[in-house]
Coordinates of C-alpha atoms in Angstrom, one line a residue:
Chain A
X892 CA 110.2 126.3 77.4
X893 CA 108.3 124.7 80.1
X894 CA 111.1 125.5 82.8
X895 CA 109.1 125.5 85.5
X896 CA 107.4 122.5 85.9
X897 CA 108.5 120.3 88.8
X898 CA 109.5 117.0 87.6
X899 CA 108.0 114.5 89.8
X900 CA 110.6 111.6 89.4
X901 CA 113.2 113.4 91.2
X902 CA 113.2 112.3 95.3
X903 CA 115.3 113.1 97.7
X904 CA 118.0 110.6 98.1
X905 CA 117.8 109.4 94.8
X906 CA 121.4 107.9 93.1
X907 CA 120.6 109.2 89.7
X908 CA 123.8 108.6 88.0
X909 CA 125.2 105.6 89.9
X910 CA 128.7 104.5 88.7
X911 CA 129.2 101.7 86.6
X912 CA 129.7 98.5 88.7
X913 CA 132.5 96.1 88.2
X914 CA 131.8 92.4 87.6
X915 CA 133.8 90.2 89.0
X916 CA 137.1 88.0 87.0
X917 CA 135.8 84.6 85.5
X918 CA 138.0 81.4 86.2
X919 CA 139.1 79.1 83.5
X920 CA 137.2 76.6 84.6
X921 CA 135.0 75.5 87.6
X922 CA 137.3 72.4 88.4
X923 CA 137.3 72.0 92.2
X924 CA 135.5 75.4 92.9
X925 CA 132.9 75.8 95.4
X926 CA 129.2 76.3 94.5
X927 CA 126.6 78.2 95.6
X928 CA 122.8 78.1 94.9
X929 CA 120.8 81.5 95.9
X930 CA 116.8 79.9 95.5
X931 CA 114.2 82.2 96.3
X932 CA 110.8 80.7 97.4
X933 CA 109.1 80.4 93.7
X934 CA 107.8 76.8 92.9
X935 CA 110.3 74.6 91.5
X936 CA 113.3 77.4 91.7
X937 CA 115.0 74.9 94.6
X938 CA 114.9 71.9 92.5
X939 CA 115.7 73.5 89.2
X940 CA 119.4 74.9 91.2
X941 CA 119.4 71.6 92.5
X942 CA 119.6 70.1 89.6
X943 CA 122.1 72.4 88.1
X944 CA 124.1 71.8 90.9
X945 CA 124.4 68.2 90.7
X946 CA 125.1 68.5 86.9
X947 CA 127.9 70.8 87.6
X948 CA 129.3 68.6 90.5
X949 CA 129.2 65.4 88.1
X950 CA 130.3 66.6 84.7
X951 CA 132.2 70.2 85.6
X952 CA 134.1 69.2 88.4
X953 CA 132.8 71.4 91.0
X954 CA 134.2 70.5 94.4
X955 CA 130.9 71.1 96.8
X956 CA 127.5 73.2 96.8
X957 CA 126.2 75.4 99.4
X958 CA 122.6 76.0 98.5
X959 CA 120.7 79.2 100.3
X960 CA 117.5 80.1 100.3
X961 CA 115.7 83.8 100.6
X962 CA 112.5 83.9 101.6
X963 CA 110.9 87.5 100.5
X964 CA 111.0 87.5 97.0
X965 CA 111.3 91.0 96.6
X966 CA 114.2 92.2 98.2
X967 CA 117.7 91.3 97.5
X968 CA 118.6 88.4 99.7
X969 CA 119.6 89.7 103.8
X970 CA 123.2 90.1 105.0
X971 CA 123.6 87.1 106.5
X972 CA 123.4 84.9 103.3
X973 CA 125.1 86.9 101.0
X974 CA 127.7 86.3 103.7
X975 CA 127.7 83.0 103.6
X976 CA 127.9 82.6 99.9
X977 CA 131.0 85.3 99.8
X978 CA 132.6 83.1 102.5
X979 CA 132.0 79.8 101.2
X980 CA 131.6 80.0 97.8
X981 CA 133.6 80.8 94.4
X982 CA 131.0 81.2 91.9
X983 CA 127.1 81.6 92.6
X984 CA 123.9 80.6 90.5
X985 CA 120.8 82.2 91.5
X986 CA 117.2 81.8 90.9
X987 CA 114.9 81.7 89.1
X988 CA 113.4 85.0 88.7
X989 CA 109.5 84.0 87.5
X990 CA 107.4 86.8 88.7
X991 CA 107.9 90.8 88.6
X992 CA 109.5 91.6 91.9
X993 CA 111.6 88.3 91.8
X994 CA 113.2 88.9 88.5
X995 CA 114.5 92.3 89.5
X996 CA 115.6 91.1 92.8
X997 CA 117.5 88.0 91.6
X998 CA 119.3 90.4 89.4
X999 CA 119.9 92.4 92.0
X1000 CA 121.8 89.5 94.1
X1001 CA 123.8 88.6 90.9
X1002 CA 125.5 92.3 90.4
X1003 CA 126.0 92.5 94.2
X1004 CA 127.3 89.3 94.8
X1005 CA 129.5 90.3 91.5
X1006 CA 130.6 93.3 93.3
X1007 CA 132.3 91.2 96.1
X1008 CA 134.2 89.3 93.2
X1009 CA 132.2 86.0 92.6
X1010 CA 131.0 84.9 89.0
X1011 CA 127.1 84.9 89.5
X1012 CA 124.6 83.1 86.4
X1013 CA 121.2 84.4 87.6
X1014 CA 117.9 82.7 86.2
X1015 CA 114.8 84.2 84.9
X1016 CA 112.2 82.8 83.1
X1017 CA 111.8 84.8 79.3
X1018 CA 109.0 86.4 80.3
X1019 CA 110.2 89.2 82.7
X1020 CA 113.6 90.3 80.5
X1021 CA 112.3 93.9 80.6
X1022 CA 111.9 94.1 84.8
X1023 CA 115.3 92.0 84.8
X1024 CA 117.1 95.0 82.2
X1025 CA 115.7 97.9 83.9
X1026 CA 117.1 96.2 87.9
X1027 CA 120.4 95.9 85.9
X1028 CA 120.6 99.4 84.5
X1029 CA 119.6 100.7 88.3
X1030 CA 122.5 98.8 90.0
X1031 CA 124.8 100.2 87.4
X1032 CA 125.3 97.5 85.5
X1033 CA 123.4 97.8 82.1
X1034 CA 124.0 94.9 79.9
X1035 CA 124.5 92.5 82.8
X1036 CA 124.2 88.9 81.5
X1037 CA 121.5 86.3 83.1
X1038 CA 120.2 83.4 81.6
X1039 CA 116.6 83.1 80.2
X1040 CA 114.9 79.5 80.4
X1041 CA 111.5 79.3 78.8
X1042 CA 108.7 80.5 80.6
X1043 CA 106.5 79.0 82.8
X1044 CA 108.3 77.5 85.3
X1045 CA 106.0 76.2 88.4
X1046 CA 103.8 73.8 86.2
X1047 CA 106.8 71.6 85.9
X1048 CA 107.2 68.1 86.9
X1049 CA 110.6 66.8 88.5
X1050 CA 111.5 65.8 85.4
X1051 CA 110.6 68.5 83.6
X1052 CA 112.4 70.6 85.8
X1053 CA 115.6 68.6 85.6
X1054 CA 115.6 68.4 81.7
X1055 CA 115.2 72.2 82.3
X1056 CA 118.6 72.4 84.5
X1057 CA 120.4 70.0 82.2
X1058 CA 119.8 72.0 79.4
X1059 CA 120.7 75.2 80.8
X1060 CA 123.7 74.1 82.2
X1061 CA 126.3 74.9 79.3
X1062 CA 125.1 78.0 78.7
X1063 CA 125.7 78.5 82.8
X1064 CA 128.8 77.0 82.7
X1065 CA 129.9 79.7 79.4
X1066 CA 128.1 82.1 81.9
X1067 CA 130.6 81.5 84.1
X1068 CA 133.5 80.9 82.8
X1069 CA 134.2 84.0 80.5
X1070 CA 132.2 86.5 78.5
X1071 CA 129.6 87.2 81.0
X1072 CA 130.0 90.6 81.5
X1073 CA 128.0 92.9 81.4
X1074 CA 128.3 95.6 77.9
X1075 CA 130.9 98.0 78.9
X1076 CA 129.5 101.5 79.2
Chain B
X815 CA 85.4 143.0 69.7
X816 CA 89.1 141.4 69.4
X817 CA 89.9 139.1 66.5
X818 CA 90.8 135.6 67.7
X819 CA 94.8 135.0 67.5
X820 CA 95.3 133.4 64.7
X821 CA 98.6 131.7 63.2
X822 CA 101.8 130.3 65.1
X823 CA 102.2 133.8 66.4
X824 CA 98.8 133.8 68.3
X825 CA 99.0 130.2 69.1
X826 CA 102.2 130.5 71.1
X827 CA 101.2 133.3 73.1
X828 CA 97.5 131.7 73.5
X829 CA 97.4 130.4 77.0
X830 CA 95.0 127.7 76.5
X831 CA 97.1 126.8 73.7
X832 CA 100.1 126.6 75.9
X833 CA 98.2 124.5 78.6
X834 CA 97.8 121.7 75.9
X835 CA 100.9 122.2 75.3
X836 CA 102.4 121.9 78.4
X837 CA 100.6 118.4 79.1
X838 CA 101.9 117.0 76.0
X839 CA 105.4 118.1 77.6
X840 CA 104.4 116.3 80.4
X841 CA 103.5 112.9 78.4
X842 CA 106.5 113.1 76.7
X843 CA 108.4 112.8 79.5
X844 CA 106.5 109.5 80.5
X845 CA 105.2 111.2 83.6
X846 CA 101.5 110.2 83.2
X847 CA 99.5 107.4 83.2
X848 CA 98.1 107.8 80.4
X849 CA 95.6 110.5 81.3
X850 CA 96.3 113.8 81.1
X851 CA 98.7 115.4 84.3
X852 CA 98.2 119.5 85.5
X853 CA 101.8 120.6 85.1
X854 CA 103.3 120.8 88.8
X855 CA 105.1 124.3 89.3
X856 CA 106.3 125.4 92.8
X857 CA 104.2 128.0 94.0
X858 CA 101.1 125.4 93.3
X859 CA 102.7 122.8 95.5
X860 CA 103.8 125.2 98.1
X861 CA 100.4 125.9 98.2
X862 CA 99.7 121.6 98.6
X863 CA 102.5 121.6 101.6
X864 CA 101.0 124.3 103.5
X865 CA 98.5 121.9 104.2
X866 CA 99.7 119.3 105.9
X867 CA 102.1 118.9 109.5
X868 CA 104.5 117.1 107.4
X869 CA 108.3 119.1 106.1
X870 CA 109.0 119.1 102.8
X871 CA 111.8 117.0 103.1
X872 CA 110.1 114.0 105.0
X873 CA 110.6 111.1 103.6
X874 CA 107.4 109.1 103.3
X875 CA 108.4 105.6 101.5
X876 CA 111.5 104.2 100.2
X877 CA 112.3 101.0 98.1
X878 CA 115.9 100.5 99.0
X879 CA 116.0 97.6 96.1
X880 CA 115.1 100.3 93.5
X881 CA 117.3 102.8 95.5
X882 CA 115.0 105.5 95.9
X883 CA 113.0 107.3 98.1
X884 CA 110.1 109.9 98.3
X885 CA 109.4 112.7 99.9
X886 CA 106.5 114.8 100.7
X887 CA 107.3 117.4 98.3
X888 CA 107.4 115.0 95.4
X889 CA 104.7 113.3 96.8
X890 CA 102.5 116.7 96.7
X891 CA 103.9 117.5 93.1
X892 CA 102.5 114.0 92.0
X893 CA 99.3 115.1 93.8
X894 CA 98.9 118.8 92.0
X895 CA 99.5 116.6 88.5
X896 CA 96.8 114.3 89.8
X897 CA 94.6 116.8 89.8
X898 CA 94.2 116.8 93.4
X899 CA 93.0 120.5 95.4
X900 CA 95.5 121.6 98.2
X901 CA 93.0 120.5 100.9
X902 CA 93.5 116.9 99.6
X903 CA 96.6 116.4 100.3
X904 CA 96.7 115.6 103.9
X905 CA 94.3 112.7 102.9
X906 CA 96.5 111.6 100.5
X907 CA 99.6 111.3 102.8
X908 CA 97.4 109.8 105.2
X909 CA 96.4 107.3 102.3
X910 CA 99.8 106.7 101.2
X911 CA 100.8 105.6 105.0
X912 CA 97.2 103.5 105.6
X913 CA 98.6 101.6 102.2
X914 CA 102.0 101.3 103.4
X915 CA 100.9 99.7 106.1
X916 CA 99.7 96.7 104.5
X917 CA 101.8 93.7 104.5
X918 CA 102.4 92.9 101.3
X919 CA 102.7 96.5 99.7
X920 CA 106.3 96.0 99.4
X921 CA 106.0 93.1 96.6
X922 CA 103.0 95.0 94.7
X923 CA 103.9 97.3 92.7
X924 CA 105.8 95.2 90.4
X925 CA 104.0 92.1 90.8
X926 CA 102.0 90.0 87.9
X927 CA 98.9 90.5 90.5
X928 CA 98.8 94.1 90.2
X929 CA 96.8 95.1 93.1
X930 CA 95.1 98.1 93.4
X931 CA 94.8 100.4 96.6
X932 CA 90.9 100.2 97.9
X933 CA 91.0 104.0 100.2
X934 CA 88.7 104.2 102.5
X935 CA 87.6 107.6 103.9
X936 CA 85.8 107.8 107.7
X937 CA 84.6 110.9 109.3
X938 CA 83.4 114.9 108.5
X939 CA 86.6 115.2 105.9
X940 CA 83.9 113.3 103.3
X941 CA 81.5 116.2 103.4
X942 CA 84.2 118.9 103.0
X943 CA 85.9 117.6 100.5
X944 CA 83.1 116.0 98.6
X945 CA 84.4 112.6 98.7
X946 CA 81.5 110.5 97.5
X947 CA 79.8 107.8 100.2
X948 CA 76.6 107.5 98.3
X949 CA 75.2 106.4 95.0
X950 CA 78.1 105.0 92.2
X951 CA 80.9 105.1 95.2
X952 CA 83.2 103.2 92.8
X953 CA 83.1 106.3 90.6
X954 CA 83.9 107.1 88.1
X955 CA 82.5 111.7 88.5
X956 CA 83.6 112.9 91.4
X957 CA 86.8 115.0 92.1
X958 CA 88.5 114.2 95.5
X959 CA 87.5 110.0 95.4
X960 CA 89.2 110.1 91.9
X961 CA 92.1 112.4 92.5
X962 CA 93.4 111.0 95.8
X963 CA 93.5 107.7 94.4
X964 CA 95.2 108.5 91.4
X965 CA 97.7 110.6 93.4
X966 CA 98.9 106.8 94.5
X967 CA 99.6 105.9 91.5
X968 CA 101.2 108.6 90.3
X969 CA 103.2 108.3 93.7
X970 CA 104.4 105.2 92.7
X971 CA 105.2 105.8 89.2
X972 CA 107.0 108.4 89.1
X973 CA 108.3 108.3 92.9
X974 CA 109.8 104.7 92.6
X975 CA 110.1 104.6 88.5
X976 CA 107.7 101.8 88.7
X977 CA 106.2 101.8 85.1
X978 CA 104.1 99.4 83.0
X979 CA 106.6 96.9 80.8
X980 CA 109.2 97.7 83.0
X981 CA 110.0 97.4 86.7
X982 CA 105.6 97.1 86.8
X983 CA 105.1 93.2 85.4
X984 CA 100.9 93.3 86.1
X985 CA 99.8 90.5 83.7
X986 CA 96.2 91.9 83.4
X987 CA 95.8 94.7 86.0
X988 CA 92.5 95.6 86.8
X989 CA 90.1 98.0 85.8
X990 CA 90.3 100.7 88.5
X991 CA 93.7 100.2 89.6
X992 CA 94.4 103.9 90.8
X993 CA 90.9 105.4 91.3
X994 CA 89.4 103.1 93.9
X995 CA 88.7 105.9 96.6
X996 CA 85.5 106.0 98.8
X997 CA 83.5 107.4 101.6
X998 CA 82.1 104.9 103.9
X999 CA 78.7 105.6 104.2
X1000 CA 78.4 106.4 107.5
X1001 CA 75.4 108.2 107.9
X1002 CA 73.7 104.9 106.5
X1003 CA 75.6 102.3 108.2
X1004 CA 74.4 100.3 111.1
X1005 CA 77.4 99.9 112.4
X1006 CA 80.6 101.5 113.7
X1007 CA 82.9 103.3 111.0
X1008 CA 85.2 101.1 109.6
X1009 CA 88.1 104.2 111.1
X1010 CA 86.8 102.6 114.8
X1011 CA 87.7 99.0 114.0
X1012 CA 91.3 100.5 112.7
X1013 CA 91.3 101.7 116.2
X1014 CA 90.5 105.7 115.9
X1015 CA 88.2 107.4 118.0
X1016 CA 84.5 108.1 116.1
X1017 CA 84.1 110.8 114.2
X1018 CA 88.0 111.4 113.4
X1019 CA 89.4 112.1 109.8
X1020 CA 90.9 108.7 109.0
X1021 CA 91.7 106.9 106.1
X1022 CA 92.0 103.0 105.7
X1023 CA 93.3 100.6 103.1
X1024 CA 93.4 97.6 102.0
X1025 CA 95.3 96.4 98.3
X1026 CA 92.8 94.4 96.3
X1027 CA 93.1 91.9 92.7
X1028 CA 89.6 92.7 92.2
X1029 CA 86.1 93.5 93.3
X1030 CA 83.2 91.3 92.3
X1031 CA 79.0 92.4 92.6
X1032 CA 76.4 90.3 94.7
X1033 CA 73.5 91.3 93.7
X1034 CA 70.5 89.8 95.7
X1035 CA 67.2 91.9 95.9
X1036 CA 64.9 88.6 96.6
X1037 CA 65.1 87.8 99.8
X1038 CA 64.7 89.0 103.6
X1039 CA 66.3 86.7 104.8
X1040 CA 70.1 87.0 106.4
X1041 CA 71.0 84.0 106.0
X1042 CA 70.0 83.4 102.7
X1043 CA 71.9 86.8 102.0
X1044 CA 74.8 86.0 103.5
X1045 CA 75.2 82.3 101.8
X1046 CA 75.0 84.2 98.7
X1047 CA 78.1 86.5 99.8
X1048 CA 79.8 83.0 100.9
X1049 CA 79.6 81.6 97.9
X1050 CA 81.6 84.4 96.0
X1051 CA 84.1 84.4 98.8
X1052 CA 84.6 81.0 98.6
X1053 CA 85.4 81.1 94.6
X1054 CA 87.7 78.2 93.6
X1055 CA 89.6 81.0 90.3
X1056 CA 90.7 83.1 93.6
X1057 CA 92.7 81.0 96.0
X1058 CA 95.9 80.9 94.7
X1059 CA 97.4 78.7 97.1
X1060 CA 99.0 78.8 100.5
X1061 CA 96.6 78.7 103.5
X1062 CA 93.8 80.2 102.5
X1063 CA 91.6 82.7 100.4
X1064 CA 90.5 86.6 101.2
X1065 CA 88.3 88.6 100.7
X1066 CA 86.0 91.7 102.1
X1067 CA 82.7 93.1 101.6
X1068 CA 81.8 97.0 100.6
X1069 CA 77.8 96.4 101.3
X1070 CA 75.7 98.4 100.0
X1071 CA 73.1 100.1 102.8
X1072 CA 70.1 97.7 102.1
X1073 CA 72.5 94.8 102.7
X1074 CA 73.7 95.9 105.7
X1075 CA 70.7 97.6 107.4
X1076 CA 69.3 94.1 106.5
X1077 CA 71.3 92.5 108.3
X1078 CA 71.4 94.4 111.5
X1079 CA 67.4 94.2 111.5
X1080 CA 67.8 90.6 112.0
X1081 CA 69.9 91.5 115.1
X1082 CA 73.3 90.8 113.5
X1083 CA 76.8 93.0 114.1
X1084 CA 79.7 93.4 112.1
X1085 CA 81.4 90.6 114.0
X1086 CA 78.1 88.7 113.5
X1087 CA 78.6 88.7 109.7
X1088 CA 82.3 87.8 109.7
X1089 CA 81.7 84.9 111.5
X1090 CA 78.7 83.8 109.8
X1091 CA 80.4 84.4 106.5
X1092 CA 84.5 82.3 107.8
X1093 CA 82.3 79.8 109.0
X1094 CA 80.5 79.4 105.9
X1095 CA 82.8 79.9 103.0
X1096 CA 84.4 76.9 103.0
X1097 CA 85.1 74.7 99.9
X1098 CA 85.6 70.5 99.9
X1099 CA 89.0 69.8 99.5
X1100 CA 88.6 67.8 96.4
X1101 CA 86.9 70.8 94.7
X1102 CA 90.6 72.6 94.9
X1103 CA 92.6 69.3 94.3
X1104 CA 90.0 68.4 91.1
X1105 CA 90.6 72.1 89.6
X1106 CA 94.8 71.8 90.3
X1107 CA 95.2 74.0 93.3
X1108 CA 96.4 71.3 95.6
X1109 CA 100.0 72.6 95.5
X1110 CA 100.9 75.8 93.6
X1111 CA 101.4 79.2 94.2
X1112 CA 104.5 80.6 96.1
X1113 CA 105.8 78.4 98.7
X1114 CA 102.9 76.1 97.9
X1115 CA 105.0 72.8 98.4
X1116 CA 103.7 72.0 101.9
X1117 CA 99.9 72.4 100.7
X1118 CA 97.0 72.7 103.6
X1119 CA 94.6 71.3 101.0
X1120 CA 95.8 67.9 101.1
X1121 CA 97.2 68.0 104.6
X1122 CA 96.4 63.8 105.4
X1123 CA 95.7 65.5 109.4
X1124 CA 92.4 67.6 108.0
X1125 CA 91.5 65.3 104.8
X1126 CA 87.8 64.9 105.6
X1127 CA 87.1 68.1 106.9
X1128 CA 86.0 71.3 104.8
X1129 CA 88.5 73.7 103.8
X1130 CA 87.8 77.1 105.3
X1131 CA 88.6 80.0 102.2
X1132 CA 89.1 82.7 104.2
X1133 CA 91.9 83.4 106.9
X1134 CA 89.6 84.3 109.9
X1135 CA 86.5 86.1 110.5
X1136 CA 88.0 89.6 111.6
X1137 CA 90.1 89.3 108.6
X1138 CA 87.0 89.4 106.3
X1139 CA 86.9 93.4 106.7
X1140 CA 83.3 94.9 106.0
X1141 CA 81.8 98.3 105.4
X1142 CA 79.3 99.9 104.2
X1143 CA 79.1 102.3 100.9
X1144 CA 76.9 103.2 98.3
X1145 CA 73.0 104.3 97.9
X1146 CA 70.5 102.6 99.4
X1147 CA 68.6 102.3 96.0
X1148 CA 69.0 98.4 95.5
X1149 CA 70.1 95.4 97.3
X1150 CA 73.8 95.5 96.0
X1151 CA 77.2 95.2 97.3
X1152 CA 80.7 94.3 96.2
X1153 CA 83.3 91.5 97.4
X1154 CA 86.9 92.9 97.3
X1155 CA 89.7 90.7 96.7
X1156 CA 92.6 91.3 99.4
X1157 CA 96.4 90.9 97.6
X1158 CA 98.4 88.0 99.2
X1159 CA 98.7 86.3 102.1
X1160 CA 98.3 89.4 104.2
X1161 CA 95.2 90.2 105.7
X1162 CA 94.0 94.0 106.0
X1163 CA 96.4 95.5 109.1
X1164 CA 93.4 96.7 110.8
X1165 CA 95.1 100.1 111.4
X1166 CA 93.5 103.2 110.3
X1167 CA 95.6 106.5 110.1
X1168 CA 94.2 110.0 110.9
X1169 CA 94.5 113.1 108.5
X1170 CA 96.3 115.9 110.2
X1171 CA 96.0 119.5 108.5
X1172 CA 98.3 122.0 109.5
X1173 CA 97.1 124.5 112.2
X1174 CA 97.2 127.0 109.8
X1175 CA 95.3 125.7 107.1
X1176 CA 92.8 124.0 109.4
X1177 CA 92.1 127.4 111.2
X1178 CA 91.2 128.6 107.6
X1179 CA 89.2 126.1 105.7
X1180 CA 87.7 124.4 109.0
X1181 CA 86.4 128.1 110.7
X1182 CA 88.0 126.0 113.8

């Protein structure tokens, strides 16, 4: 009825109906793979994949860690580390996605790093799970898996942070290992 | 005379009926803000492009993370639902850019600070287009101020699919986040328009802007003296609930005309203020460290507060004096003004942008 009225939410370049993306194959189990960490700058997101990485180098076999660091929370993370982690890692953990733009964007990194083929676990904290669905749904990928630790994250102590990890690691390691895909459209 | 229409019949064919109707299309296609929207159609925002040098197709912003762009046709069909007039526009594209400029625009939109855009207009486009300088700048009453801001936000909304609950994550907001739009107040100013420290000639069309967390009144009418005035304004700058870590604080002043004409009778410049009010709105480091704002914040690991090189010494609040941006607004009715709240780490760019009409339009409306 109302044909003529312009709808403002349509731009110029805009990928309306992006296609679905394909996550990549899980292993059986991380036994000598190679680890990376994507941290962004957040308080306490280093330490936390820090700790998840040592947990999954002690008790999961992982063979080493290449930790990575992006420093503008609100992008995805530049070229030159997502090379890095596509050349020198097998499966990725990313994080922690604890404030508006960085939950999107760590989601972001997740379904393109899962483009290339490696398993990726991203981190948010519980309270942004509707800015982390609606990054997944725009990189074609609605449904895509990441893992929720209780919010707040930066008034942690070290230990508090690595209780945090330790805990989270199964559900990573599941994450990782099979079933984290995202719904099939 | 004619018997009302009564009845479905009369109410479909009833055109004021059909405007309501139309914005409740609008609404339910979650492309408001919650006010009401003027439906966009394409002869009205052919009649928005005709104003400005800028194509159609010229894309204006872009978020490649969200994948999407905007152009200046979407941007002036955002503006008609705004409620903006034609001769608007151009100041809104020149206030879209003046934000876009800013530093740390890219992270704001979605971010739990959710900074609002403080516009601010310079030069002869205030009297045409009847954007208030004077009494109750902050609005709310007056067309163009509350349009053109709102025209941001709509920008953003709808441009990048940046909504509340969604992609947007503000944990408060603040009151005013898309009509903060105002005239400086030139014409009772002692000092050069804000449009010349952002580097424009005087008297240009230019808008300036600056994303704020709040704004915050200092209300002192007891005093003639400066100094005492500007201690007062150091004080609220120096507020311990606004550092959130990193370096330093920030923070701006919109004075009111008695402050400012105050100051410059007691012989002191623009420049004169800033460094009066860096060097003075400072804070003793244990006053941070005793309220937990040692540390914190983004990237806060490596804090300046309890740096052993400059324990001793007080901690200044804001970045620098030039990046305490000042200007003068409002009536000259009481001894009133505002501190603004810069987002982030980013001071103000300092870069105002001038409003180009189209020759066409500009031969028309300006009698140029």
């Amino acid at each position: 009825m109302f044909d003529s009225v312009i709808d403002p939410t349509l731009g110029p370049a805009r990928d309306a109906e992006r296609a679905p993306t394909a996550l990549a194959d899980r292993p059986e189990s991380l036994s000598g793979l190679r680890l990376g960490l994507l941290a962004n700058i957040k308080h306490n997101a280093e330490p936390f994949l820090a700790a998840v990485g040592q947990v999954l180098v002690e008790r999961h076999g992982v063979a080493r860690v290449l930790a990575r660091k992006k420093l503008d929370i609100t992008s995805t993370a530049p070229q030159e580390i997502l090379d890095d982690l596509r050349a020198g890692c097998d499966i990725v953990v990313i994080g922690v996605g604890d404030c508006g733009s960085c939950s999107a964007s760590a989601v972001a990194d997740g379904i393109i790093l899962e483009q290339s083929g490696l398993p990726a676990v991203v981190v948010c904290t519980d309270a942004f799970i509707a800015s982390a669905d609606v990054m997944a749904g725009l990189r074609g990928a609605p449904g895509y898996r990441y893992l929720t630790i209780p919010h707040p994250m930066a008034n942690l102590t070290p230990d508090g942070v690595r209780d945090r990890a330790a805990a989270a690691v199964p559900e990573i390691v599941g994450m990782l290992t099979r079933g984290a895909m995202a719904a099939t459209p | 005379m004619t018997a009302p229409s009564v009845g479905p019949a009369g109410k479909a064919t009833d055109p004021v009926e059909q405007a309501g109707a139309v914005i409740e299309y609008c609404y339910d296609r979650g492309w408001t803000d919650g006010l009401p929207v003027v439906p966009a159609t394409q002869s009205r925002v052919d009649e928005f492009l005709a104003t400005t040098v800028r194509g159609p197709d010229d894309i204006i912003g872009s978020a490649p993370h969200l994948d999407r762009s905007i152009s200046v046709a979407q941007a002036a069909a955002n503006a008609v639902m705004a409620g903006c007039r034609p001769e608007y526009f151009p100041v809104v594209l020149a206030a879209w850019e003046a934000v876009n400029l800013e530093r740390s625009v890219r992270g704001a939109w979605q971010s739990t600070s959710g900074p609002a855009p403080l516009i601010v207009v310079n030069g002869p486009v205030r009297s045409r287009l009847g954007i208030n300088c004077e009494g109750g700048v902050f609005g709310p009453g007056f067309r163009a101020n509350a349009t053109i801001a709102r025209a941001i936000g709509l920008i953003v909304r709808n441009g990048y699919g940046i909504r509340p609950h969604e992609l947007e994550q503000a944990t408060q907001g603040l009151p005013g986040r898309w009509s903060v739009c105002l005239g400086e107040n030139e014409e009772l100013s002692p000092w050069e328009p804000l449009s010349v420290v952002g580097g424009l000639g005087r008297g240009r069309d230019a808008v300036s802007a600056v994303l704020i967390r709040t704004c915050e009144y200092v209300d002192n009418r007891g005093t003639d003296s400066p100094d005492a005035v500007l201690a007062d304004f150091a004080d609220t700058l120096a507020r311990l609930g606004a550092f959130v870590g990193g370096g330093h604080s920030s923070g701006g002043l919109v004075l009111g005309p008695e402050h400012a004409q105050l100051f410059a009778r007691h012989g002191y410049s623009r420049a004169d203020v800033q460094h009066w009010l860096f060097e003075h709105a400072v804070r003793d480091r244990a006053d941070l460290i005793a309220v937990g704002k040692a540390a914190g914040g983004v990237g806060g690991e490596n804090s300046p507060v309890t740096d052993p090189a400059r324990v001793g010494t007080p901690f200044p609040m804001m970045p620098s004096a030039t990046d305490i941006p000042i200007l003068v607004a409002g009536a000259a009715n009481a001894a009133i003004s505002m501190v603004f709240r810069p987002f982030g780490w980013a001071p103000w760019s300092g870069r105002s942008v001038p409003v180009a009409w189209s020759a066409a339009f500009a031969e028309v409306t300006h009698g140029s």
